[in-house]
Amino acid sequence: NLKRVLLVTPAGLVKQWKEEMHHKFGLSDFRIYGEDFSINEERDWKLYDHVIGSLDKLKQEDHLHKLMQSGQWDIIVFDEAHRLSRSQFGMKFDTSDRFQLARKLRALTDSILLLTATPHQGKQDKFQALLELIRPEWRERIQWLSIDPTILANMVMRNNKTDVTDADGNFIFHGKITKAITVQIGKEEVEFDQSLQKYLKRGYAAGKATAGTTGRAIGFVMTVYRKLAASSIAAIEAALVRRLLRLRSESANQENYSEEVEDERYLGEWEETFGSSERAFFAGEIPLLEERCALAHNLLEVDRKIRDFVEGLVEQVLNSNPSEKILIFTEYRATQEYIAGALQDRFGENTVALIHGGMEHDARAEALEAFETTGQCLVSTEAGGEGISLQRNCHIMVSFDLPWNPMRLVQRVGRLYRYGQKRKVVVFNMHAPQTLDAEIMQMLYTRVGQVGRDMATVGGEYRPGLEDEIMGEVADLLDVEGILESATEIGIHRTADRIQDALDKARESASKQRELFEHVSGYNPEEIKGEFKLGREHVKAFVLGMCEQIGIEVTE
């Protein structure tokens, strides 16, 4: 029986958590810290046993100080736990304020639950950091995750949508189809891409030759330009023009450069407005920019990616079903406006709605309402898509550009592939393999492969073929009609054995949960003191011993 419970969620989800705890579980005593109540004295905490708090509010020093006076909790739950970020650089750690919050709160409870659909972002160090929050006493074992992944069974439970059934064994989710739509670009796009790469190489070289923060900022700008170019010609043109105007300006203000954006979902919208300084990155930068701005502007007239998207993809979807609704994702506001303009020109202004991170709550709600009722296309940035649920009326999603974090693709699909979706979800990921997109695709495949290797013992979605499930099997625009037809097939083919297997997994999961909570109720840290822990000293002894055996001299 859990008497004291603390839920830590993203700011935009605190009220949703309060409502769902009331309506779905009959737990109506939860109060939101900083809204429903405040703490003036340490003794005030005695009045509140069921608390929901905003992650970004609680991490602030004054609120964290108060929270650390709250005493012991029976369980602390973090929603969207992948936001608890800690990266490793050699033997040093770059720890976010959010991760520091979680680590400090860990001392106030014997039981911590981290909830996320994407625990592994393709970077092993960040994943291991989450595992250390769960079992800090296993820190050394977790560092050897790649050698002994079986330890995950003691820390990770995963429910796969493809296996979720109701009480009668009927599958709740109808599956999804993911396809990578390749855009065949022309010589104009190839020439611009090659021209841009020459500029980027000059910029990267200048960044490496410049010391300190200024050099890192130059390299950062070049990387942003790579990503903008892979998104849309409109996005890279806007950035190059903005850079050119900045160099021509008379002001000499230096824009602050930060190594990290607090909320990764806002990264794209922040990146495209970053301009660094008014000083040239290298000699002759202005004429190079002028030439590339002109090339980009001319390319807008023949852009095959936007043409294939509107005429090849969206038109085919709407021809197959004129009342169909399509959710479209992009990283950047410039690309969002470009897509919206092209769709409005072709299908009418009232058919397209936009949401992004800079919108007020009411404006965002109005845009979602318009899409759900009379609209046909919703164009969203990463930040705009937080917390939206569109599964009632939409089952088709398009990623116009690819984020560099593969799990963000999973999160995008999660807007549609969720409880209440009655149809098979269809996902189209667009890319142009003859450009910088090819490098991004390769990096995404590498990161997804890392996820698969690290999570192999958990099973389910993390299996061979995960790359195609996230990135999509390569398809052509000519295949769209057939893809849509296959999506209309009722449900997924299930065998009696598969249904029984899913039910067995559900029973096993319930049993595992009971075992975990039984363990929690009798938790005793003395029990694990005698455990053998494989550490660096064992590896060192092994290596030195083998070197001696085969006659290798070891020097410092």
Coordinates of C-alpha atoms in Angstrom, one line a residue:
N1 CA 0.0 0.0 0.0
L2 CA 1.7 3.2 -1.2
K3 CA 0.8 6.0 1.1
R4 CA 3.1 8.8 -0.2
V5 CA 3.5 9.2 -4.0
L6 CA 5.3 11.8 -6.0
L7 CA 4.7 12.1 -9.8
V8 CA 7.2 14.3 -11.7
T9 CA 6.1 15.1 -15.3
P10 CA 6.7 17.6 -18.1
A11 CA 5.1 21.0 -17.4
G12 CA 2.5 20.5 -20.1
L13 CA 1.3 17.2 -18.7
V14 CA 0.8 17.9 -15.0
K15 CA -2.9 18.7 -15.4
Q16 CA -3.4 15.7 -17.7
W17 CA -1.8 13.4 -15.1
K18 CA -4.1 14.8 -12.4
E19 CA -7.2 14.2 -14.5
E20 CA -6.2 10.7 -15.6
M21 CA -5.3 9.6 -12.1
H22 CA -8.8 10.7 -11.1
H23 CA -10.8 9.4 -14.0
K24 CA -8.9 6.2 -14.8
F25 CA -7.8 5.0 -11.3
G26 CA -10.1 6.9 -8.9
L27 CA -7.1 8.5 -7.2
S28 CA -8.5 12.0 -6.6
D29 CA -6.2 13.2 -3.8
F30 CA -3.3 14.4 -6.1
R31 CA -2.4 18.0 -5.8
I32 CA -0.1 20.0 -8.2
Y33 CA 2.9 21.6 -6.5
G34 CA 3.0 25.3 -7.2
E35 CA -0.6 25.5 -8.4
D36 CA -2.8 23.7 -5.9
F37 CA -0.6 24.3 -3.0
S38 CA 2.8 25.8 -1.9
I39 CA 5.2 25.0 0.8
N40 CA 6.3 27.7 3.3
E41 CA 7.5 25.6 6.2
E42 CA 9.0 22.0 6.2
R43 CA 6.1 20.8 8.3
D44 CA 3.6 21.8 5.5
W45 CA 4.6 18.6 3.7
K46 CA 2.7 16.6 6.2
L47 CA -0.5 17.8 4.5
Y48 CA 0.4 16.3 1.1
D49 CA 0.9 12.6 0.4
H50 CA -0.1 12.6 -3.3
V51 CA 1.8 15.2 -5.3
I52 CA 2.3 16.0 -8.9
G53 CA 5.2 18.4 -9.9
S54 CA 6.6 19.9 -13.0
L55 CA 10.0 18.6 -13.9
D56 CA 11.3 22.0 -14.8
K57 CA 9.9 23.7 -11.8
L58 CA 11.2 21.2 -9.3
K59 CA 14.7 21.3 -10.7
Q60 CA 15.0 25.1 -9.8
E61 CA 17.1 25.6 -6.7
D62 CA 14.5 27.2 -4.4
H63 CA 11.9 24.5 -5.3
L64 CA 14.4 21.7 -5.1
H65 CA 15.5 22.9 -1.6
K66 CA 11.9 22.7 -0.4
L67 CA 11.3 19.3 -2.1
M68 CA 14.3 17.8 -0.3
Q69 CA 12.6 18.6 3.0
S70 CA 9.5 16.6 2.1
G71 CA 10.8 13.4 3.7
Q72 CA 10.6 9.8 2.4
W73 CA 8.2 8.8 -0.4
D74 CA 6.9 5.3 -1.0
I75 CA 7.4 5.7 -4.7
I76 CA 8.6 8.5 -7.1
V77 CA 7.5 8.3 -10.7
F78 CA 9.1 10.2 -13.6
D79 CA 7.2 10.6 -16.8
E80 CA 9.0 11.1 -20.1
A81 CA 12.1 9.9 -18.3
H82 CA 14.3 10.2 -21.4
R83 CA 14.5 13.9 -20.6
L84 CA 16.8 13.1 -17.6
S85 CA 20.0 13.6 -19.6
R86 CA 23.6 12.8 -18.6
S87 CA 26.3 12.5 -21.3
Q88 CA 29.7 11.0 -20.8
F89 CA 32.9 12.5 -22.3
G90 CA 35.9 10.3 -21.5
M91 CA 35.9 10.1 -17.7
K92 CA 33.8 13.3 -17.3
F93 CA 30.1 13.7 -17.1
D94 CA 27.9 16.5 -18.5
T95 CA 24.9 16.3 -16.2
S96 CA 21.7 18.2 -16.8
D97 CA 19.7 19.9 -14.0
R98 CA 16.9 17.4 -14.6
F99 CA 19.2 14.5 -14.1
Q100 CA 20.5 16.1 -10.9
L101 CA 17.0 16.5 -9.7
A102 CA 16.3 12.8 -10.2
R103 CA 19.5 11.7 -8.6
K104 CA 18.8 13.8 -5.5
L105 CA 15.2 12.6 -5.2
R106 CA 16.5 9.0 -5.5
A107 CA 17.7 9.4 -1.9
L108 CA 14.1 10.1 -0.7
T109 CA 12.7 6.7 -1.9
D110 CA 13.4 3.0 -2.1
S111 CA 11.2 2.8 -5.2
I112 CA 11.6 4.8 -8.4
L113 CA 9.7 4.3 -11.7
L114 CA 10.9 5.8 -14.9
L115 CA 8.2 5.9 -17.7
T116 CA 9.2 6.5 -21.3
A117 CA 8.4 5.0 -24.7
T118 CA 12.0 5.7 -25.8
P119 CA 14.4 4.8 -23.0
H120 CA 17.3 4.4 -25.4
Q121 CA 18.1 7.3 -27.7
G122 CA 20.8 5.5 -29.6
K123 CA 23.5 6.8 -27.2
Q124 CA 24.6 4.2 -24.7
D125 CA 26.0 6.6 -22.1
K126 CA 22.6 8.4 -21.7
F127 CA 20.8 5.0 -21.4
Q128 CA 23.2 3.8 -18.8
A129 CA 22.6 7.0 -16.8
L130 CA 18.9 6.2 -16.6
L131 CA 19.7 2.6 -15.4
E132 CA 22.0 4.1 -12.7
L133 CA 19.0 6.1 -11.3
I134 CA 17.1 2.8 -10.9
R135 CA 19.9 0.8 -9.4
P136 CA 22.7 3.1 -8.2
E137 CA 24.3 0.3 -6.3
W138 CA 24.8 -1.5 -9.7
R139 CA 26.8 1.3 -11.2
E140 CA 29.8 -0.9 -12.1
R141 CA 27.7 -3.7 -13.5
I142 CA 25.8 -1.2 -15.7
Q143 CA 29.1 0.1 -17.2
W144 CA 29.5 -3.4 -18.6
L145 CA 26.1 -3.4 -20.2
S146 CA 27.4 -4.4 -23.6
I147 CA 29.1 -7.5 -22.1
D148 CA 26.2 -8.4 -19.8
P149 CA 22.9 -7.1 -21.2
T150 CA 20.9 -9.6 -19.1
I151 CA 20.9 -7.2 -16.2
L152 CA 18.2 -5.3 -18.0
A153 CA 15.7 -7.9 -17.1
N154 CA 16.0 -6.7 -13.5
M155 CA 15.3 -3.0 -14.4
V156 CA 13.3 -2.8 -17.6
M157 CA 9.8 -3.9 -18.4
R158 CA 8.4 -3.3 -21.8
N159 CA 4.8 -3.6 -23.1
N160 CA 4.7 -3.9 -26.9
K161 CA 1.7 -2.6 -28.6
T162 CA 1.6 -5.4 -31.1
D163 CA 0.9 -7.9 -28.2
V164 CA -1.5 -5.9 -26.1
T165 CA -4.9 -7.5 -25.8
D166 CA -8.2 -6.9 -24.0
A167 CA -9.6 -9.4 -21.4
D168 CA -10.9 -11.6 -24.2
G169 CA -7.6 -11.9 -26.1
N170 CA -8.5 -9.4 -28.9
F171 CA -5.6 -7.3 -30.0
I172 CA -6.2 -3.6 -29.3
F173 CA -3.7 -2.1 -31.7
H174 CA -3.9 -2.7 -35.5
G175 CA -0.2 -2.3 -36.3
K176 CA 1.6 0.2 -38.4
I177 CA 3.4 0.4 -41.8
T178 CA 6.6 2.5 -42.1
K179 CA 7.9 3.4 -45.6
A180 CA 11.0 5.5 -46.6
I181 CA 10.0 7.5 -49.6
T182 CA 13.0 8.4 -51.7
V183 CA 13.0 11.7 -53.6
Q184 CA 14.8 11.6 -56.9
I185 CA 16.4 15.1 -57.2
G186 CA 17.6 16.8 -60.4
K187 CA 20.9 18.3 -61.4
E188 CA 19.9 21.7 -59.9
E189 CA 19.6 20.2 -56.4
V190 CA 22.8 18.2 -56.9
E191 CA 24.7 21.4 -57.9
F192 CA 23.4 23.3 -54.9
D193 CA 24.2 20.5 -52.5
Q194 CA 27.8 20.3 -53.8
S195 CA 28.1 24.0 -53.6
L196 CA 26.8 24.1 -50.1
Q197 CA 29.2 21.4 -49.0
K198 CA 32.2 23.5 -50.2
Y199 CA 31.0 26.3 -48.0
L200 CA 30.5 24.0 -45.0
K201 CA 34.0 22.5 -45.4
R202 CA 35.4 26.1 -45.3
G203 CA 33.4 26.8 -42.2
Y204 CA 34.3 23.6 -40.4
A205 CA 38.0 24.2 -41.1
A206 CA 37.6 27.7 -39.7
G207 CA 35.9 26.4 -36.6
K208 CA 38.7 23.9 -35.9
A209 CA 41.3 26.6 -36.4
T210 CA 39.6 29.0 -33.9
A211 CA 40.1 28.3 -30.2
G212 CA 37.5 28.1 -27.5
T213 CA 33.8 28.8 -27.6
T214 CA 34.0 30.8 -30.8
G215 CA 35.4 27.9 -32.7
R216 CA 32.8 25.5 -31.4
A217 CA 30.1 28.1 -32.3
I218 CA 31.3 28.1 -35.9
G219 CA 31.2 24.3 -36.1
F220 CA 27.8 24.3 -34.6
V221 CA 26.4 26.7 -37.2
M222 CA 27.8 24.6 -40.0
T223 CA 26.1 21.5 -38.6
V224 CA 22.8 23.4 -38.3
Y225 CA 23.1 24.3 -42.0
R226 CA 23.6 20.7 -42.9
K227 CA 20.4 19.8 -41.1
L228 CA 18.5 22.7 -42.6
A229 CA 19.6 21.7 -46.1
A230 CA 18.3 18.2 -45.5
S231 CA 15.0 19.5 -44.3
S232 CA 14.1 21.9 -47.1
I233 CA 15.5 24.3 -49.6
A234 CA 13.3 27.0 -48.0
A235 CA 14.9 26.4 -44.6
I236 CA 18.5 26.6 -45.8
E237 CA 17.8 29.6 -48.0
A238 CA 16.3 31.5 -45.0
A239 CA 19.4 30.7 -42.9
L240 CA 21.9 31.7 -45.5
V241 CA 20.1 34.9 -46.2
R242 CA 19.9 35.7 -42.5
R243 CA 23.7 35.0 -42.2
L244 CA 24.4 37.3 -45.2
L245 CA 22.3 40.1 -43.7
R246 CA 24.1 39.6 -40.4
L247 CA 27.5 40.0 -41.9
R248 CA 26.4 43.1 -43.8
S249 CA 25.0 44.7 -40.6
E250 CA 26.9 47.4 -38.7
S251 CA 26.2 46.1 -35.2
A252 CA 28.8 44.0 -33.5
N253 CA 26.9 42.1 -30.9
Q254 CA 27.9 38.5 -30.3
E255 CA 25.0 36.1 -29.9
N256 CA 25.3 33.9 -26.8
Y257 CA 26.3 30.3 -27.7
S258 CA 25.1 27.5 -25.5
E259 CA 26.4 23.9 -25.6
E260 CA 22.9 22.5 -25.0
V261 CA 19.2 23.4 -25.3
E262 CA 17.3 22.5 -22.2
D263 CA 14.4 20.8 -24.1
E264 CA 15.4 18.8 -27.1
R265 CA 12.0 19.2 -28.7
Y266 CA 12.6 22.9 -29.1
L267 CA 16.1 22.3 -30.6
G268 CA 15.0 22.7 -34.2
E269 CA 13.1 26.0 -33.7
W270 CA 16.1 27.4 -31.7
E271 CA 18.8 26.2 -34.2
E272 CA 17.4 27.9 -37.2
T273 CA 17.5 31.3 -35.6
F274 CA 21.0 31.0 -34.3
G275 CA 23.4 33.3 -36.1
S276 CA 26.7 33.4 -34.1
S277 CA 28.6 36.7 -34.6
E278 CA 28.7 39.4 -37.3
R279 CA 32.3 38.7 -38.1
A280 CA 33.1 36.5 -41.1
F281 CA 34.0 32.9 -40.3
F282 CA 36.7 32.9 -42.9
A283 CA 38.1 35.3 -45.6
G284 CA 35.7 35.7 -48.6
E285 CA 32.6 34.3 -46.8
I286 CA 30.3 37.1 -48.1
P287 CA 30.8 36.4 -51.9
L288 CA 30.4 32.7 -51.2
L289 CA 27.2 33.3 -49.3
E290 CA 25.8 35.6 -52.1
E291 CA 26.4 32.9 -54.7
R292 CA 24.7 30.2 -52.6
C293 CA 21.7 32.4 -51.7
A294 CA 21.1 33.0 -55.4
L295 CA 21.3 29.3 -56.1
A296 CA 18.9 28.4 -53.3
H297 CA 16.4 31.1 -54.4
N298 CA 16.4 29.8 -58.0
L299 CA 16.0 26.2 -56.7
L300 CA 12.7 27.1 -55.0
E301 CA 11.1 27.2 -58.5
V302 CA 12.0 23.6 -59.3
D303 CA 12.2 21.9 -55.8
R304 CA 11.4 18.3 -56.5
K305 CA 11.0 17.3 -52.8
I306 CA 8.1 19.7 -52.2
R307 CA 6.6 18.8 -55.6
D308 CA 6.8 15.1 -54.9
F309 CA 5.4 15.6 -51.4
V310 CA 2.3 17.6 -52.6
E311 CA 1.6 16.0 -56.0
G312 CA 2.9 12.6 -55.4
L313 CA 2.2 11.8 -51.8
V314 CA -0.6 14.0 -50.4
E315 CA -2.6 13.9 -53.7
Q316 CA -2.5 10.1 -53.8
V317 CA -3.6 9.9 -50.2
L318 CA -6.5 12.2 -50.7
N319 CA -7.5 10.6 -54.0
S320 CA -7.8 7.3 -52.2
N321 CA -10.0 8.9 -49.6
P322 CA -11.0 12.6 -50.0
S323 CA -11.9 12.8 -46.2
E324 CA -8.5 11.5 -45.1
K325 CA -6.4 13.5 -42.6
I326 CA -2.6 13.7 -42.6
L327 CA -0.2 14.7 -39.8
I328 CA 3.0 16.2 -41.1
F329 CA 6.2 16.7 -39.0
T330 CA 9.2 18.8 -39.5
E331 CA 12.1 20.1 -37.4
Y332 CA 11.9 23.7 -38.5
R333 CA 9.5 26.6 -38.7
A334 CA 10.8 27.7 -42.1
T335 CA 10.1 24.3 -43.5
Q336 CA 6.7 24.3 -41.8
E337 CA 5.7 27.5 -43.5
Y338 CA 7.0 26.3 -46.8
I339 CA 5.0 23.0 -46.6
A340 CA 1.9 24.9 -45.4
G341 CA 2.1 27.4 -48.3
A342 CA 2.5 24.6 -50.9
L343 CA -0.5 22.7 -49.5
Q344 CA -2.7 25.8 -49.2
D345 CA -1.9 26.7 -52.9
R346 CA -3.0 23.2 -54.0
F347 CA -5.9 22.3 -51.6
G348 CA -7.1 25.6 -50.2
E349 CA -6.2 27.7 -47.2
N350 CA -8.8 26.2 -44.8
T351 CA -7.5 22.7 -45.3
V352 CA -4.2 23.3 -43.5
A353 CA -3.5 23.9 -39.8
L354 CA -0.1 24.7 -38.1
I355 CA 1.2 24.1 -34.5
H356 CA 4.6 25.0 -33.2
G357 CA 6.5 25.7 -30.0
G358 CA 5.9 29.5 -30.0
M359 CA 2.1 29.3 -30.0
E360 CA 0.0 30.3 -27.0
H361 CA -2.1 27.4 -25.6
D362 CA -5.5 28.8 -27.0
A363 CA -4.1 29.3 -30.5
R364 CA -2.7 25.7 -30.5
A365 CA -6.0 24.3 -29.3
E366 CA -7.8 26.2 -32.1
A367 CA -5.5 24.8 -34.7
L368 CA -6.0 21.2 -33.4
E369 CA -9.7 21.7 -33.4
A370 CA -9.7 22.9 -37.0
F371 CA -7.7 19.9 -38.0
E372 CA -9.9 17.4 -36.1
T373 CA -13.1 18.9 -37.7
T374 CA -12.8 20.5 -41.1
G375 CA -9.1 20.4 -41.8
Q376 CA -7.1 17.7 -43.8
C377 CA -3.5 18.5 -43.1
L378 CA -1.8 19.4 -39.8
V379 CA 1.8 20.6 -40.1
S380 CA 3.6 20.4 -36.7
T381 CA 7.1 21.1 -35.5
E382 CA 8.7 18.8 -32.9
A383 CA 7.9 21.3 -30.1
G384 CA 4.4 21.8 -31.3
G385 CA 3.6 18.1 -31.1
E386 CA 4.2 17.7 -27.4
G387 CA 1.3 15.8 -25.7
I388 CA -1.1 15.8 -28.7
S389 CA -3.3 12.8 -29.3
L390 CA -4.8 12.6 -32.8
Q391 CA -5.6 8.9 -33.0
R392 CA -9.4 9.4 -33.2
N393 CA -9.5 10.9 -36.7
C394 CA -6.1 10.4 -38.2
H395 CA -3.9 7.4 -39.0
I396 CA -1.4 8.7 -41.7
M397 CA 1.8 10.6 -40.8
V398 CA 4.6 12.0 -42.9
S399 CA 8.0 13.1 -41.7
F400 CA 9.1 15.7 -44.2
D401 CA 12.5 15.7 -42.7
L402 CA 14.4 13.3 -40.5
P403 CA 15.6 14.2 -37.0
W404 CA 19.1 13.2 -36.0
N405 CA 17.8 11.3 -33.0
P406 CA 16.0 8.2 -34.3
M407 CA 13.8 7.9 -31.2
R408 CA 12.2 11.2 -32.2
L409 CA 10.7 9.4 -35.1
V410 CA 9.2 6.9 -32.7
Q411 CA 7.8 9.8 -30.6
R412 CA 6.3 11.4 -33.7
V413 CA 4.5 8.2 -34.6
G414 CA 3.2 8.1 -31.0
R415 CA 0.9 11.0 -31.7
L416 CA -1.2 8.5 -33.8
Y417 CA -0.2 5.0 -32.7
R418 CA -1.8 5.0 -29.3
Y419 CA -4.8 3.7 -27.4
G420 CA -8.0 4.4 -29.3
Q421 CA -6.5 4.1 -32.8
K422 CA -9.0 2.0 -34.7
R423 CA -6.9 1.7 -38.0
K424 CA -3.5 0.6 -39.1
V425 CA -1.1 3.6 -38.8
V426 CA 0.8 4.5 -42.0
V427 CA 4.1 6.4 -41.8
F428 CA 6.0 7.9 -44.6
N429 CA 9.6 9.2 -44.0
M430 CA 10.9 11.4 -46.9
H431 CA 14.6 11.6 -47.8
A432 CA 16.8 12.4 -50.8
P433 CA 19.7 9.8 -50.9
Q434 CA 21.8 11.8 -53.3
T435 CA 22.3 14.6 -50.8
L436 CA 23.4 15.1 -47.2
D437 CA 20.3 13.1 -46.3
A438 CA 22.3 9.9 -47.0
E439 CA 24.7 10.8 -44.2
I440 CA 21.9 11.4 -41.8
M441 CA 20.2 8.1 -42.7
Q442 CA 23.5 6.2 -42.1
M443 CA 23.9 7.9 -38.7
L444 CA 20.3 7.0 -37.8
Y445 CA 20.8 3.4 -38.8
T446 CA 23.9 3.3 -36.6
R447 CA 22.1 4.7 -33.6
V448 CA 19.1 2.4 -34.1
G449 CA 21.5 -0.6 -34.3
Q450 CA 23.0 0.5 -30.9
V451 CA 19.5 0.5 -29.4
G452 CA 18.8 -3.0 -30.8
R453 CA 22.1 -4.4 -29.4
D454 CA 21.6 -2.8 -25.9
M455 CA 18.0 -3.8 -25.6
A456 CA 18.1 -7.2 -27.2
T457 CA 17.4 -9.1 -23.9
V458 CA 14.2 -7.2 -23.3
G459 CA 12.7 -8.5 -26.6
G460 CA 9.7 -7.1 -28.4
E461 CA 10.2 -4.1 -30.6
Y462 CA 14.0 -4.3 -30.1
R463 CA 14.9 -7.1 -32.5
P464 CA 16.6 -7.5 -35.9
G465 CA 14.8 -5.4 -38.4
L466 CA 14.2 -2.6 -36.0
E467 CA 15.9 -0.2 -38.4
D468 CA 13.3 -0.8 -41.1
E469 CA 10.5 -0.5 -38.5
I470 CA 11.7 3.0 -37.4
M471 CA 13.3 4.3 -40.6
G472 CA 11.0 2.5 -43.0
E473 CA 11.5 0.0 -45.9
V474 CA 12.5 1.9 -49.0
A475 CA 9.6 2.7 -51.3
D476 CA 8.8 4.8 -54.3
L477 CA 5.9 7.3 -54.7
L478 CA 4.4 4.8 -57.2
D479 CA 4.0 2.4 -54.3
V480 CA 1.8 4.8 -52.2
E481 CA -1.6 3.5 -53.5
G482 CA -0.6 -0.1 -52.7
I483 CA 0.6 0.9 -49.3
L484 CA -2.7 2.6 -48.5
E485 CA -4.6 -0.4 -49.8
S486 CA -2.7 -2.8 -47.5
A487 CA -3.4 -0.5 -44.6
T488 CA -7.2 -1.0 -45.1
E489 CA -6.9 -4.7 -44.3
I490 CA -8.8 -5.3 -41.1
G491 CA -6.4 -5.8 -38.2
I492 CA -3.3 -8.0 -38.3
H493 CA -3.2 -11.7 -39.1
R494 CA -3.1 -13.5 -35.8
T495 CA -2.8 -17.1 -35.1
A496 CA -4.2 -18.9 -32.0
D497 CA -0.6 -19.5 -30.8
R498 CA 0.2 -15.8 -31.1
I499 CA -2.8 -14.8 -29.1
Q500 CA -2.0 -17.3 -26.4
D501 CA 1.6 -16.1 -26.4
A502 CA 0.4 -12.5 -25.9
L503 CA -1.8 -13.5 -23.0
D504 CA 1.0 -15.5 -21.4
K505 CA 3.2 -12.4 -21.6
A506 CA 0.5 -10.3 -20.0
R507 CA 0.3 -12.8 -17.1
E508 CA 4.1 -12.9 -16.8
S509 CA 4.2 -9.1 -16.7
A510 CA 1.6 -8.9 -13.9
S511 CA 3.5 -11.6 -12.0
K512 CA 6.7 -9.7 -12.4
Q513 CA 5.1 -6.5 -11.1
R514 CA 3.9 -8.3 -8.0
E515 CA 7.4 -9.7 -7.4
L516 CA 8.9 -6.3 -7.8
F517 CA 6.6 -4.6 -5.3
E518 CA 7.0 -7.5 -2.9
H519 CA 10.7 -6.9 -3.1
V520 CA 10.3 -3.2 -2.6
S521 CA 8.2 -3.6 0.5
G522 CA 11.0 -5.6 2.1
Y523 CA 13.9 -3.7 0.7
N524 CA 17.1 -4.2 2.6
P525 CA 20.4 -2.8 1.2
E526 CA 22.4 -5.2 3.3
E527 CA 21.1 -8.0 1.1
I528 CA 23.2 -6.9 -1.9
K529 CA 26.5 -6.2 -0.1
G530 CA 27.8 -9.7 -0.7
E531 CA 27.2 -9.6 -4.4
F532 CA 30.1 -10.1 -6.7
K533 CA 30.7 -7.0 -8.8
L534 CA 32.8 -7.2 -11.9
G535 CA 35.1 -4.2 -11.9
R536 CA 38.0 -2.6 -13.7
E537 CA 40.5 -4.2 -11.4
H538 CA 39.3 -7.7 -12.6
V539 CA 39.7 -6.7 -16.3
K540 CA 43.1 -5.2 -15.6
A541 CA 44.3 -8.4 -13.8
F542 CA 43.0 -10.5 -16.7
V543 CA 44.7 -8.4 -19.4
L544 CA 48.0 -8.2 -17.5
G545 CA 47.9 -12.0 -16.8
M546 CA 47.3 -12.8 -20.5
C547 CA 50.0 -10.5 -21.6
E548 CA 52.4 -12.2 -19.3
Q549 CA 51.3 -15.6 -20.6
I550 CA 51.9 -14.8 -24.3
G551 CA 55.1 -12.7 -23.7
I552 CA 53.8 -9.2 -24.3
E553 CA 55.7 -6.5 -22.4
V554 CA 53.5 -3.9 -20.7
T555 CA 54.6 -0.4 -20.2
E556 CA 52.9 2.7 -18.8

